[in-house]
JSON list of C-alpha atoms in Angstrom, two decimals:
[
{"chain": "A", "resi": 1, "resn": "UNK", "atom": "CA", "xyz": [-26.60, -2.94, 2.93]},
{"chain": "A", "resi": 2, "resn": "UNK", "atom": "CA", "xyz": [-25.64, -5.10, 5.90]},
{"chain": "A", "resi": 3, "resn": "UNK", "atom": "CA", "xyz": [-21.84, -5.58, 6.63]},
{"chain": "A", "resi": 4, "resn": "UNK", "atom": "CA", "xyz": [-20.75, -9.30, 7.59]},
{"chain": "A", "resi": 5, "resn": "UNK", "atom": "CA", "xyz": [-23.14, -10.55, 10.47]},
{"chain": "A", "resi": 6, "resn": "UNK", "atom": "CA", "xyz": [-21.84, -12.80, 13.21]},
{"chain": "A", "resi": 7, "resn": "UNK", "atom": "CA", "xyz": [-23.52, -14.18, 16.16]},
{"chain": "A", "resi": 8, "resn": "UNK", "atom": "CA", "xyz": [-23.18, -14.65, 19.17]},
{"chain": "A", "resi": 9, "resn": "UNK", "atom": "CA", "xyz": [-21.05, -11.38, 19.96]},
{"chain": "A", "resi": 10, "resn": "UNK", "atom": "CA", "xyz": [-19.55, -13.10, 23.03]},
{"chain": "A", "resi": 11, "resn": "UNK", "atom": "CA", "xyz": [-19.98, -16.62, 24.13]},
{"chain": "A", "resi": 12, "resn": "UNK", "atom": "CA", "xyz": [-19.14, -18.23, 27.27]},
{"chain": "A", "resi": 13, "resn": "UNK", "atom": "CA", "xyz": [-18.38, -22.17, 27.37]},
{"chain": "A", "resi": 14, "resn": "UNK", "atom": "CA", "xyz": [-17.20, -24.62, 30.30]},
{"chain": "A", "resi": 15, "resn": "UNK", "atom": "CA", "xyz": [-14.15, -26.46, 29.51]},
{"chain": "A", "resi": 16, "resn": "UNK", "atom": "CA", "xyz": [-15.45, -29.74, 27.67]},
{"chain": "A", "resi": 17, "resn": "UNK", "atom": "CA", "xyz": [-18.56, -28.20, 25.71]},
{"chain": "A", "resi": 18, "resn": "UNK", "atom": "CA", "xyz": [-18.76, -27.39, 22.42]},
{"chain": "A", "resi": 19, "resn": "UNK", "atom": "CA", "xyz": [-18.64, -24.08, 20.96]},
{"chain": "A", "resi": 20, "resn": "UNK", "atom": "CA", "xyz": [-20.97, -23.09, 17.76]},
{"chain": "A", "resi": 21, "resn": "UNK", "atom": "CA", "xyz": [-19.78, -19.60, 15.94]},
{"chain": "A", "resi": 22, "resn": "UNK", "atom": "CA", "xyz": [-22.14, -18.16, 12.92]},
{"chain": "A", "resi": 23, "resn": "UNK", "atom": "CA", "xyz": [-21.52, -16.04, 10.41]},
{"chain": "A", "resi": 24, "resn": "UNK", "atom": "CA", "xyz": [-23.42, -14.79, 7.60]},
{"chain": "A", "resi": 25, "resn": "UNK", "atom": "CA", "xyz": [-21.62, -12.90, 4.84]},
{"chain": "A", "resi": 26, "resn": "UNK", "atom": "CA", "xyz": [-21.88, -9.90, 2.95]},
{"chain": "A", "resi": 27, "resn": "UNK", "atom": "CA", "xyz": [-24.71, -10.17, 0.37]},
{"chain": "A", "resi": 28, "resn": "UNK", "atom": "CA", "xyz": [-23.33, -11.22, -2.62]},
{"chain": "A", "resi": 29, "resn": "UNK", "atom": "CA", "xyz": [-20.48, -12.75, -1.31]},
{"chain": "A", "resi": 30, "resn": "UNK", "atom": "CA", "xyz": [-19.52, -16.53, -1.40]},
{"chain": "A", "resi": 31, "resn": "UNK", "atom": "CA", "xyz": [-16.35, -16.79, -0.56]},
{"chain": "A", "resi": 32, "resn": "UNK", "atom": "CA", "xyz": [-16.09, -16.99, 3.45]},
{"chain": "A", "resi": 33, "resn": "UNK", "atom": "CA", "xyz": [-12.71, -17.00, 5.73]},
{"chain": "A", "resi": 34, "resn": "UNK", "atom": "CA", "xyz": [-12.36, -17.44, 9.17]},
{"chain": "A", "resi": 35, "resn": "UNK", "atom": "CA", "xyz": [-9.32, -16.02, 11.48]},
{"chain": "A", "resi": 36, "resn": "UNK", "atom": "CA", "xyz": [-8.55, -16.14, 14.93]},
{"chain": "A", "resi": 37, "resn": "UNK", "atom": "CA", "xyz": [-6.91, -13.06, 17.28]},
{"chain": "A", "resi": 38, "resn": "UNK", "atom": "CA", "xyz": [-5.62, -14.03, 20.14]},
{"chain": "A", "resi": 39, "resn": "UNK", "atom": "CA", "xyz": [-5.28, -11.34, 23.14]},
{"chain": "A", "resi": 40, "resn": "UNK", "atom": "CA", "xyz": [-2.76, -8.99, 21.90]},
{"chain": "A", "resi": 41, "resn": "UNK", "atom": "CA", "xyz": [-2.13, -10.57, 18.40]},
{"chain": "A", "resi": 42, "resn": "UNK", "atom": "CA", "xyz": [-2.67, -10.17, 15.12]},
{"chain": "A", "resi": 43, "resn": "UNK", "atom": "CA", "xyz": [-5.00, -12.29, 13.15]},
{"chain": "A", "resi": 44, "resn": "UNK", "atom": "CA", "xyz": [-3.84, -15.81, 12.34]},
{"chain": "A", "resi": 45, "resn": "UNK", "atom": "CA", "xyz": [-5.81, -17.42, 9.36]},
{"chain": "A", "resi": 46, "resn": "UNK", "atom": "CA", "xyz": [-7.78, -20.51, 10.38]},
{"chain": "A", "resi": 47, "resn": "UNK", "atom": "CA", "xyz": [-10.19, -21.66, 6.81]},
{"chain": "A", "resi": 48, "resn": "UNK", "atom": "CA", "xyz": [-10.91, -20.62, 3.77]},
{"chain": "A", "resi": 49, "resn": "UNK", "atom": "CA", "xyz": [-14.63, -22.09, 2.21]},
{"chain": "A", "resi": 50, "resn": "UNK", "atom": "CA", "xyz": [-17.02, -21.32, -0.57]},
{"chain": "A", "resi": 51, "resn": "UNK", "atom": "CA", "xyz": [-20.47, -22.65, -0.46]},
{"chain": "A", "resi": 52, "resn": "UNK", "atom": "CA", "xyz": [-20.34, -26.11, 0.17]},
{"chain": "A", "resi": 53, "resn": "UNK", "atom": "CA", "xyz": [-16.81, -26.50, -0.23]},
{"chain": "A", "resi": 54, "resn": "UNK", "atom": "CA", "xyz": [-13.62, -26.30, 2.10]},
{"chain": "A", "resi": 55, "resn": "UNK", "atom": "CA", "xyz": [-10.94, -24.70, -0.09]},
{"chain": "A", "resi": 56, "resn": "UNK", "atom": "CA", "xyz": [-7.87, -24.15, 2.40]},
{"chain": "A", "resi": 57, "resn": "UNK", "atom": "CA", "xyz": [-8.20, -25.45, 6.08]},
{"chain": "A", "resi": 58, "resn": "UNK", "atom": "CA", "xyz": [-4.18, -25.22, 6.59]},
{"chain": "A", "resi": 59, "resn": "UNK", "atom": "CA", "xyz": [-4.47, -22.81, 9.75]},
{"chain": "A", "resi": 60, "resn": "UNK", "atom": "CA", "xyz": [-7.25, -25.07, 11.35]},
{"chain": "A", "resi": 61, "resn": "UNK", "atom": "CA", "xyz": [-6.00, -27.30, 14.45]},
{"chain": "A", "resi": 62, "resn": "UNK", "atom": "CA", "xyz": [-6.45, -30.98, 13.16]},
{"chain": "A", "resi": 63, "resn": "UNK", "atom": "CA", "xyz": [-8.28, -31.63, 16.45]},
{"chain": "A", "resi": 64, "resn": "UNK", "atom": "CA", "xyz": [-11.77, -30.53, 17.70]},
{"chain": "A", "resi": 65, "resn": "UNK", "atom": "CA", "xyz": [-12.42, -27.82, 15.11]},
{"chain": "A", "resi": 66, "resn": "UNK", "atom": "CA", "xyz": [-14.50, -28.27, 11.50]},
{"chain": "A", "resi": 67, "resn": "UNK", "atom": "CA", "xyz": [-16.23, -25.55, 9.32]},
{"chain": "A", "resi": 68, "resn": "UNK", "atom": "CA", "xyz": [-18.91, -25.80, 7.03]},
{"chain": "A", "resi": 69, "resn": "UNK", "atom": "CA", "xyz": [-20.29, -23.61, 4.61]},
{"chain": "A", "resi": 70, "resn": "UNK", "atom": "CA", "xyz": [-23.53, -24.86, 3.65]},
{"chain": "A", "resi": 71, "resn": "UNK", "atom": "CA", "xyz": [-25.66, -23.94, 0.30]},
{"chain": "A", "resi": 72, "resn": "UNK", "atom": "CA", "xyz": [-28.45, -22.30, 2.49]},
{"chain": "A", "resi": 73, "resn": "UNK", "atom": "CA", "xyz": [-27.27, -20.55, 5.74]},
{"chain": "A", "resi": 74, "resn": "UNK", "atom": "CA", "xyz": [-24.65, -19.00, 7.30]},
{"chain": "A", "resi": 75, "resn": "UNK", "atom": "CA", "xyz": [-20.92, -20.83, 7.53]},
{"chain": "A", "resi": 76, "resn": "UNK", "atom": "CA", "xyz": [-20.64, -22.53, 10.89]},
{"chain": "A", "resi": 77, "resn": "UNK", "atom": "CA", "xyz": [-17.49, -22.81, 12.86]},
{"chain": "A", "resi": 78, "resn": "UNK", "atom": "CA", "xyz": [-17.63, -25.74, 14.94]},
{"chain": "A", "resi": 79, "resn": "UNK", "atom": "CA", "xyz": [-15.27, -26.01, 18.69]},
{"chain": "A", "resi": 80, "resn": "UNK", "atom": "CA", "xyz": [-15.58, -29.57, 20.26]},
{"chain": "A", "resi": 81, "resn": "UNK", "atom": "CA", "xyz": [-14.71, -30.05, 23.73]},
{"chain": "A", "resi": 82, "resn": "UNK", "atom": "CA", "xyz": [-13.09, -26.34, 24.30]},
{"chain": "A", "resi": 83, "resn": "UNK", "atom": "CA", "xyz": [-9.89, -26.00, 26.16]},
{"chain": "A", "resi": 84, "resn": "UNK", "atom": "CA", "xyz": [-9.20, -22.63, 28.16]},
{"chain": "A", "resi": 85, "resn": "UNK", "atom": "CA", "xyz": [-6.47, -21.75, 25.20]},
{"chain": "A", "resi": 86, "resn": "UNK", "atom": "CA", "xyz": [-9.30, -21.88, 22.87]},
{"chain": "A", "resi": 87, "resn": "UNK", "atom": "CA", "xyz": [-10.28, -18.53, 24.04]},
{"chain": "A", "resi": 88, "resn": "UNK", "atom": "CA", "xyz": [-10.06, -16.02, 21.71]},
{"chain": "A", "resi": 89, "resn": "UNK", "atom": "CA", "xyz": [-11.77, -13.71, 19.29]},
{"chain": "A", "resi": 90, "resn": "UNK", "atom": "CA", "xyz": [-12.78, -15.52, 16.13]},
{"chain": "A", "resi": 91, "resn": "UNK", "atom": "CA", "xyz": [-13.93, -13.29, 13.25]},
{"chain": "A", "resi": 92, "resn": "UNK", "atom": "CA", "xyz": [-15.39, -14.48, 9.76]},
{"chain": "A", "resi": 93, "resn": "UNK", "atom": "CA", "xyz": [-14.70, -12.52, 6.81]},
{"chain": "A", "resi": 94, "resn": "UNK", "atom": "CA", "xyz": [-16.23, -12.76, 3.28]},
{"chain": "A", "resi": 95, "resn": "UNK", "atom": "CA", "xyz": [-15.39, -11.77, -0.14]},
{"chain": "A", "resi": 96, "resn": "UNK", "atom": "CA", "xyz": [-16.60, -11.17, -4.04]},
{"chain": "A", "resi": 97, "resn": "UNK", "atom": "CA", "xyz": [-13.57, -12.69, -6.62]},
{"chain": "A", "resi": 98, "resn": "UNK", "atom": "CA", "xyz": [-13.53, -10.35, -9.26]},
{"chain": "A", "resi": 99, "resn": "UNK", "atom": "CA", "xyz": [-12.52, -12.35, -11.97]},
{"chain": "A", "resi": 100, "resn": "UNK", "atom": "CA", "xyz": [-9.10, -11.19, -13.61]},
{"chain": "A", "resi": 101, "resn": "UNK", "atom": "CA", "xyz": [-8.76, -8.19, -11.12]},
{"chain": "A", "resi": 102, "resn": "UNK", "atom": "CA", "xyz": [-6.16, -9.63, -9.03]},
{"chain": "A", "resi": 103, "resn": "UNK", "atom": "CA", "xyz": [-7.55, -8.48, -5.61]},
{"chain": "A", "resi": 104, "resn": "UNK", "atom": "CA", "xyz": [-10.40, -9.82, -3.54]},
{"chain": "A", "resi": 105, "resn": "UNK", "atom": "CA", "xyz": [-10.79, -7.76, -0.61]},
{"chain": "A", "resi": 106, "resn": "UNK", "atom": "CA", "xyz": [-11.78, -9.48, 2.42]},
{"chain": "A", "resi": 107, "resn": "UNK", "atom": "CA", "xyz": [-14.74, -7.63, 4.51]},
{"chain": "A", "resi": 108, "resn": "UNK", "atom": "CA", "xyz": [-14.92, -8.20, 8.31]},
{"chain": "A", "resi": 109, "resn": "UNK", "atom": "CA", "xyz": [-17.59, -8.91, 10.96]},
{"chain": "A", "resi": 110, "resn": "UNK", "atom": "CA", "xyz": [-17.27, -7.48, 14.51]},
{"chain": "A", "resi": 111, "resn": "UNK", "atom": "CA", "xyz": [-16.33, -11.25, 15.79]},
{"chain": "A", "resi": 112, "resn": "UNK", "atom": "CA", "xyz": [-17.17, -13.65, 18.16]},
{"chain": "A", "resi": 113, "resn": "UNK", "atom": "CA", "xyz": [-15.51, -13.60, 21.74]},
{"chain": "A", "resi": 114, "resn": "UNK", "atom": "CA", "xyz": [-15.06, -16.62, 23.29]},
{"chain": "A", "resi": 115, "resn": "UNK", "atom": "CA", "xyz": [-14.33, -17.40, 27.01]},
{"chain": "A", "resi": 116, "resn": "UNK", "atom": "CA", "xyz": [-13.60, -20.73, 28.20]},
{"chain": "A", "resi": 117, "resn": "UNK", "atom": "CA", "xyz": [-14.11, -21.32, 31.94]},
{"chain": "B", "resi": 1, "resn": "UNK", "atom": "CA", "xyz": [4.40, -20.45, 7.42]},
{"chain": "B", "resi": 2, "resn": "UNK", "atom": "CA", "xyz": [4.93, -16.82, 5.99]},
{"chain": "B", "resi": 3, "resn": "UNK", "atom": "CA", "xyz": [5.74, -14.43, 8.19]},
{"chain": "B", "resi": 4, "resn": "UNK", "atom": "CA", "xyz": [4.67, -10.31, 7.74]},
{"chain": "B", "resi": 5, "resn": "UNK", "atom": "CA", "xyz": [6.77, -8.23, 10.42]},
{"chain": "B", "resi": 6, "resn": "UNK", "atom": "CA", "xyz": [5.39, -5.16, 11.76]},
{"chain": "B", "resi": 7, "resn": "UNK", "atom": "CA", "xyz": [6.92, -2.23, 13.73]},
{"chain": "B", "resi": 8, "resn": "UNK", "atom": "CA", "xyz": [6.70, -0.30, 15.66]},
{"chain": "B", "resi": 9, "resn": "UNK", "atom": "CA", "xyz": [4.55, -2.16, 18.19]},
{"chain": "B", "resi": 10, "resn": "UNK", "atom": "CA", "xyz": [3.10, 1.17, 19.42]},
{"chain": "B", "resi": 11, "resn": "UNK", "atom": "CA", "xyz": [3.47, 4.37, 18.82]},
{"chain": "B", "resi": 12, "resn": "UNK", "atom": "CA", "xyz": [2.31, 7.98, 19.93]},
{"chain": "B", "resi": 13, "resn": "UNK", "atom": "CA", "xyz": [1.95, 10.59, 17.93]},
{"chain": "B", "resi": 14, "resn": "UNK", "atom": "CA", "xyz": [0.81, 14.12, 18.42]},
{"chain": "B", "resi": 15, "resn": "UNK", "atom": "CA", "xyz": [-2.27, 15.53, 16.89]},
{"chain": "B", "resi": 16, "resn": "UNK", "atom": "CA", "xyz": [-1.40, 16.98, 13.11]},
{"chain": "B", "resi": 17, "resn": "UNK", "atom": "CA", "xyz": [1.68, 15.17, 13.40]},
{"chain": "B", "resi": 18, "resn": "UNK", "atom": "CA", "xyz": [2.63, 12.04, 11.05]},
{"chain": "B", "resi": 19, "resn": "UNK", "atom": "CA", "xyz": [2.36, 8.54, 11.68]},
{"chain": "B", "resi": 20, "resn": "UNK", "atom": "CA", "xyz": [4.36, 6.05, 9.86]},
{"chain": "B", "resi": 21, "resn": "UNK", "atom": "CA", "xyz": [4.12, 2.09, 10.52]},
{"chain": "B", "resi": 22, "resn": "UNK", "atom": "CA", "xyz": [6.42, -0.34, 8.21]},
{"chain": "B", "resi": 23, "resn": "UNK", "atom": "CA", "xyz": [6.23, -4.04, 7.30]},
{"chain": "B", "resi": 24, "resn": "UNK", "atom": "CA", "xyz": [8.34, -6.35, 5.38]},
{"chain": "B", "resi": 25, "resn": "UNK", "atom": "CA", "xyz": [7.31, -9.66, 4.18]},
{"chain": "B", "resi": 26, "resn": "UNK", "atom": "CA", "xyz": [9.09, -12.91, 2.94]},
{"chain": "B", "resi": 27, "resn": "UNK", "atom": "CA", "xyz": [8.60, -14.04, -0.30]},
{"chain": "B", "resi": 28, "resn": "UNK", "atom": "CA", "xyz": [7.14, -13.09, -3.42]},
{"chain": "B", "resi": 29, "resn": "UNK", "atom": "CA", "xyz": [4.16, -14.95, -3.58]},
{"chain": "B", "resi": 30, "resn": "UNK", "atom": "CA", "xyz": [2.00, -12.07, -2.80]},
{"chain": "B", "resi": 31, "resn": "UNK", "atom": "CA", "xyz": [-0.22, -9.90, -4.85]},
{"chain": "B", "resi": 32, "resn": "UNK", "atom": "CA", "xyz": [-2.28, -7.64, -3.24]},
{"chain": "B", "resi": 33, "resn": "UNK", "atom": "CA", "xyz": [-1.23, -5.59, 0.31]},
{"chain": "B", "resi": 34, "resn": "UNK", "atom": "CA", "xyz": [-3.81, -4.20, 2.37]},
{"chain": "B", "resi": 35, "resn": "UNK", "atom": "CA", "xyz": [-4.01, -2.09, 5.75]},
{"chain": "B", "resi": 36, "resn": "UNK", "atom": "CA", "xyz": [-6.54, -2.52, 8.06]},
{"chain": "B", "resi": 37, "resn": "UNK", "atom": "CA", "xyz": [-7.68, -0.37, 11.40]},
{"chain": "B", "resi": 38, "resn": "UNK", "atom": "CA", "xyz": [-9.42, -1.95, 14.37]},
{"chain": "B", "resi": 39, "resn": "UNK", "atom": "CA", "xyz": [-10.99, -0.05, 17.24]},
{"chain": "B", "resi": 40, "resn": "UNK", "atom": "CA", "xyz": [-11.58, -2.38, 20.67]},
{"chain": "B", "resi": 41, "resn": "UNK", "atom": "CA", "xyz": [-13.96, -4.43, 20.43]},
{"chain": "B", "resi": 42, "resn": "UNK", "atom": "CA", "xyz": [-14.24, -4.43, 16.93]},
{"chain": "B", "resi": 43, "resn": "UNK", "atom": "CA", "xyz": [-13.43, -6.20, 13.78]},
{"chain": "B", "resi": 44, "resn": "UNK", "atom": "CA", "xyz": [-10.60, -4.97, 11.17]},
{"chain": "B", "resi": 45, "resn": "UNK", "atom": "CA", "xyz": [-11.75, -2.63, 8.89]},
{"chain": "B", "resi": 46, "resn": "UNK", "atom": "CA", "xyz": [-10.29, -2.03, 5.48]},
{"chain": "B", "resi": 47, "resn": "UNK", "atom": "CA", "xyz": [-8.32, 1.56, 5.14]},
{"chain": "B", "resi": 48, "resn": "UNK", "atom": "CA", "xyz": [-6.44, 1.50, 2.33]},
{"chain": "B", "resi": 49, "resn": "UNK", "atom": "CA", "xyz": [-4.51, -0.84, 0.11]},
{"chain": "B", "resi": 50, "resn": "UNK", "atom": "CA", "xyz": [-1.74, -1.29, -2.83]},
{"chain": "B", "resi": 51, "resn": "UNK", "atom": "CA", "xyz": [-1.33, -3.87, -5.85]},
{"chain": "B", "resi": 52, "resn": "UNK", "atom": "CA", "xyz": [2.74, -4.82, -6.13]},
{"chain": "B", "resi": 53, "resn": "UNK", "atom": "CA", "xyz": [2.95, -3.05, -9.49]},
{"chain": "B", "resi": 54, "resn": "UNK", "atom": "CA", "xyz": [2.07, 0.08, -7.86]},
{"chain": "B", "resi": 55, "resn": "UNK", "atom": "CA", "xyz": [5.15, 2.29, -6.02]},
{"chain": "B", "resi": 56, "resn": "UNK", "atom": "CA", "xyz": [2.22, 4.54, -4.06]},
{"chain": "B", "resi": 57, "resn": "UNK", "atom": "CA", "xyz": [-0.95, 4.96, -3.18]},
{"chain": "B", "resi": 58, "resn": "UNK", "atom": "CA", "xyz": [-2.73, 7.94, -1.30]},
{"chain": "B", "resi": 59, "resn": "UNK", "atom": "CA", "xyz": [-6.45, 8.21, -0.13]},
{"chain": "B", "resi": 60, "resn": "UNK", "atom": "CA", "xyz": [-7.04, 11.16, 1.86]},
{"chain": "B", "resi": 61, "resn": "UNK", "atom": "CA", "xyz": [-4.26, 11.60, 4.86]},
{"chain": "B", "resi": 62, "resn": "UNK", "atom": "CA", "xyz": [-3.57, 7.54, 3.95]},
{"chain": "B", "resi": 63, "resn": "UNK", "atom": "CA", "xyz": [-0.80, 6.85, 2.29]},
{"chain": "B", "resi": 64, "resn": "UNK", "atom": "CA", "xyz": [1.41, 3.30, 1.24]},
{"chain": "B", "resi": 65, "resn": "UNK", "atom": "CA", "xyz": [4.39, 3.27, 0.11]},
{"chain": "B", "resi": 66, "resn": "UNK", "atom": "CA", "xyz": [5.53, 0.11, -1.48]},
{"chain": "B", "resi": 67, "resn": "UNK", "atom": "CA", "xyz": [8.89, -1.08, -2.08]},
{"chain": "B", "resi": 68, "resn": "UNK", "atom": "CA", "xyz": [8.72, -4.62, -3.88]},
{"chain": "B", "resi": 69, "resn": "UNK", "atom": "CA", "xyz": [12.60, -4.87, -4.10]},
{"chain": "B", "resi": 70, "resn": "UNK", "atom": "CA", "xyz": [13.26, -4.46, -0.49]},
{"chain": "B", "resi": 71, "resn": "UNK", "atom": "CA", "xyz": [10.16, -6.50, 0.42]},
{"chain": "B", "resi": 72, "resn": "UNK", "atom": "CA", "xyz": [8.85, -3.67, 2.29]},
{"chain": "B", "resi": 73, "resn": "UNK", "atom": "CA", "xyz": [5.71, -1.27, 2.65]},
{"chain": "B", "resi": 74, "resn": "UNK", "atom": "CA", "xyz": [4.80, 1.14, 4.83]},
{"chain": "B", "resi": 75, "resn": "UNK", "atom": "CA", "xyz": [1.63, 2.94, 5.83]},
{"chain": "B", "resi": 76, "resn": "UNK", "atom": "CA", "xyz": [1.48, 6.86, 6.48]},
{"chain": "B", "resi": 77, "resn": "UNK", "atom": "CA", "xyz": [-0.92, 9.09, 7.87]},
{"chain": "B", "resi": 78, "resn": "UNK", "atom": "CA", "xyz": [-0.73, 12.55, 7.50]},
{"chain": "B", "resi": 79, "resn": "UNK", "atom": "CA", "xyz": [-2.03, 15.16, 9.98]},
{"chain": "B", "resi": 80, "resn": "UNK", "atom": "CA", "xyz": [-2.68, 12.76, 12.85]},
{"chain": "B", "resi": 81, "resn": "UNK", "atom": "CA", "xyz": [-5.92, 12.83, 14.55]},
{"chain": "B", "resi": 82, "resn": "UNK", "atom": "CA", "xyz": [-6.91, 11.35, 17.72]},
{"chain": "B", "resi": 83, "resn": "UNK", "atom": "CA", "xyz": [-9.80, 9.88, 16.46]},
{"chain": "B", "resi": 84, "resn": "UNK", "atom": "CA", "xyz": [-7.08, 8.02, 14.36]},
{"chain": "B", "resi": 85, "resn": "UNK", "atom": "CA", "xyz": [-5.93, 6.03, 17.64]},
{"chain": "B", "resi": 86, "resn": "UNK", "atom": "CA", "xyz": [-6.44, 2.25, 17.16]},
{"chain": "B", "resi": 87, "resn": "UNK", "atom": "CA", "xyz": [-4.58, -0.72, 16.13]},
{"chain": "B", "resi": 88, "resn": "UNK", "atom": "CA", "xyz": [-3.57, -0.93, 12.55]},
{"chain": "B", "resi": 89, "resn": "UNK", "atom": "CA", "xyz": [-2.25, -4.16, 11.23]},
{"chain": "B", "resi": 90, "resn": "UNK", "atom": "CA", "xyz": [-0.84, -4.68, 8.01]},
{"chain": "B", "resi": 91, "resn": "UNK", "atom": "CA", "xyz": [-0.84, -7.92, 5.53]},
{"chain": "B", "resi": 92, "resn": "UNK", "atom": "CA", "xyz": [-0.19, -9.81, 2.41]},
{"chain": "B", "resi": 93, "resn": "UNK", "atom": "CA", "xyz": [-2.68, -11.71, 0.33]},
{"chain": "B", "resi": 94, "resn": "UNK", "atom": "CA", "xyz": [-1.32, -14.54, -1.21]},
{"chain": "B", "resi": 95, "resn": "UNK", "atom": "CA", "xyz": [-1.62, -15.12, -4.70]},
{"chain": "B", "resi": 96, "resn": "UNK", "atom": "CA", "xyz": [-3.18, -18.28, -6.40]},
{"chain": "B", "resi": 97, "resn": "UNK", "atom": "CA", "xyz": [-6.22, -19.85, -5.02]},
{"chain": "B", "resi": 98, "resn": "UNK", "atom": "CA", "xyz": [-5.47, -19.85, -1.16]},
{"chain": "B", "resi": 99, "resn": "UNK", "atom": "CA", "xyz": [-6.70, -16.02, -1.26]},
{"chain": "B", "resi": 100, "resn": "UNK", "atom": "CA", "xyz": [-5.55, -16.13, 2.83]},
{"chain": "B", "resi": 101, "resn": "UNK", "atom": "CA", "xyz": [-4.67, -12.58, 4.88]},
{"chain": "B", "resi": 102, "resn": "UNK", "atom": "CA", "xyz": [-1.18, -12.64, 6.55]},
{"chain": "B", "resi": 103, "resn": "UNK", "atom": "CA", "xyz": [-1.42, -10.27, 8.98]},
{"chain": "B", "resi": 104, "resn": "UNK", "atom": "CA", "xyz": [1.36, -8.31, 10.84]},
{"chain": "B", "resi": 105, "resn": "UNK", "atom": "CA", "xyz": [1.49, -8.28, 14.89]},
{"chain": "B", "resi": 106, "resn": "UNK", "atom": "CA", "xyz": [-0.71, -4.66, 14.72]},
{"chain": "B", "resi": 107, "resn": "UNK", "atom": "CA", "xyz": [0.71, -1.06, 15.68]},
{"chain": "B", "resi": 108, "resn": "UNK", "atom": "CA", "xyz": [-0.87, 0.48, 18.63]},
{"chain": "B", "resi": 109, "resn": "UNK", "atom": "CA", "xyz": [-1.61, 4.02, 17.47]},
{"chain": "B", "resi": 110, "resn": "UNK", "atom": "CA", "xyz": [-2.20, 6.33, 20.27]},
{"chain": "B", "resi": 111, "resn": "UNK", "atom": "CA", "xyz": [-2.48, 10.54, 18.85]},
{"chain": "B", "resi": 112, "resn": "UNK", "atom": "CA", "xyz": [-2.83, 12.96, 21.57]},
{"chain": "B", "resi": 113, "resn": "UNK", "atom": "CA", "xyz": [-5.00, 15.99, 21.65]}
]
């Protein structure tokens, strides 16, 4: 029973290229959130999506970022023209909304690190 | 934005001893209250965690206590071990259809041998 999957584990980008983070959830699962930790931080919420849908983006910078969470495949977050602050570790969670339980627990992958040069 | 305060930043603890790491949040608007423990390099991993119309909540040496009138909740872990040393963070879920984790600043954990 595979946990959250996300690839690549660490990626490296020059300042100015674009970034490409995947993640696949939990099987099952089709609710899909995506947080970034900076160095020494807690986790700041970045998008919430379900499949083809963008439910809450209110923690996503209005600039340069965009995630998609198509009906086949793995969500996508998307990092256009990355600045050195971008770096970070990004991780995806996913969840199953039990209806009328009140809780949806949110599973996480082991993240994507990303350095920009 | 909602803010979830955490303290103590870090904390050591020796081995069989008891750790105890509190947050407070802001508003109401908040239904569910989990704690999470991350090793380097890792992601957050779910350890234990507490609906508002609960007071307590023990799994093992885990333990919340939950204080909705003061806002505040606190994780406990009984008989520290060092393979307990990581970061824990705590945070709120909010309630409605955002469903989005606001997580504290973490607790470095460090138990001795």
């Amino acid at each position: 029973n595979a946990g959250v999957m996300q690839n690549p584990r660490h990626l490296v980008r020059r300042r100015g290229q674009e970034a490409r983070l995947r993640c696949s959830p939990m099987k099952g699962h089709s609710h899909v959130y995506w947080y970034r930790q900076l160095p020494e931080e807690g986790l700041k919420f970045m998008v919430y999506l379900q499949k083809e849908n963008i439910i809450d983006e209110s923690g996503m910078p209005k600039e340069r970022f965009s995630a998609e969470f198509p009906k086949e495949g793995p969500s996508i977050l998307r990092i256009q023209q990355v600045v050195r602050g971008d770096s970070a570790a990004y991780f995806c969670a996913s969840s199953h909304i039990l209806i009328g339980s009140g809780t949806d627990t949110q599973y996480f992958g082991p993240g994507t690190r990303l350095t920009v040069l | 934005q909602q803010q979830v305060k955490q303290s103590p930043q870090s904390l050591i603890v020796q081995k069989g001893g008891i750790s105890i790491i509190n947050c407070a949040y802001e508003n109401t608007a908040f239904d569910y209250f989990p704690w999470y423990q991350q090793f380097p390099g890792k992601g957050p991993a779910l350890l234990i965690a507490i609906r508002p119309d609960v007071s307590e909540k023990k799994e093992g040496r885990f333990t919340i206590s939950f204080n909705k009138s003061a806002k505040q909740f606190s994780l406990h872990i009984m008989d520290s071990q060092p393979g307990d040393s990581a970061t824990y963070f705590c945070a709120t879920l909010s309630s409605g259809s955002a469903r989005q984790l606001t997580f504290g600043s973490g607790t470095q954990l460090t138990v001795l041998p």
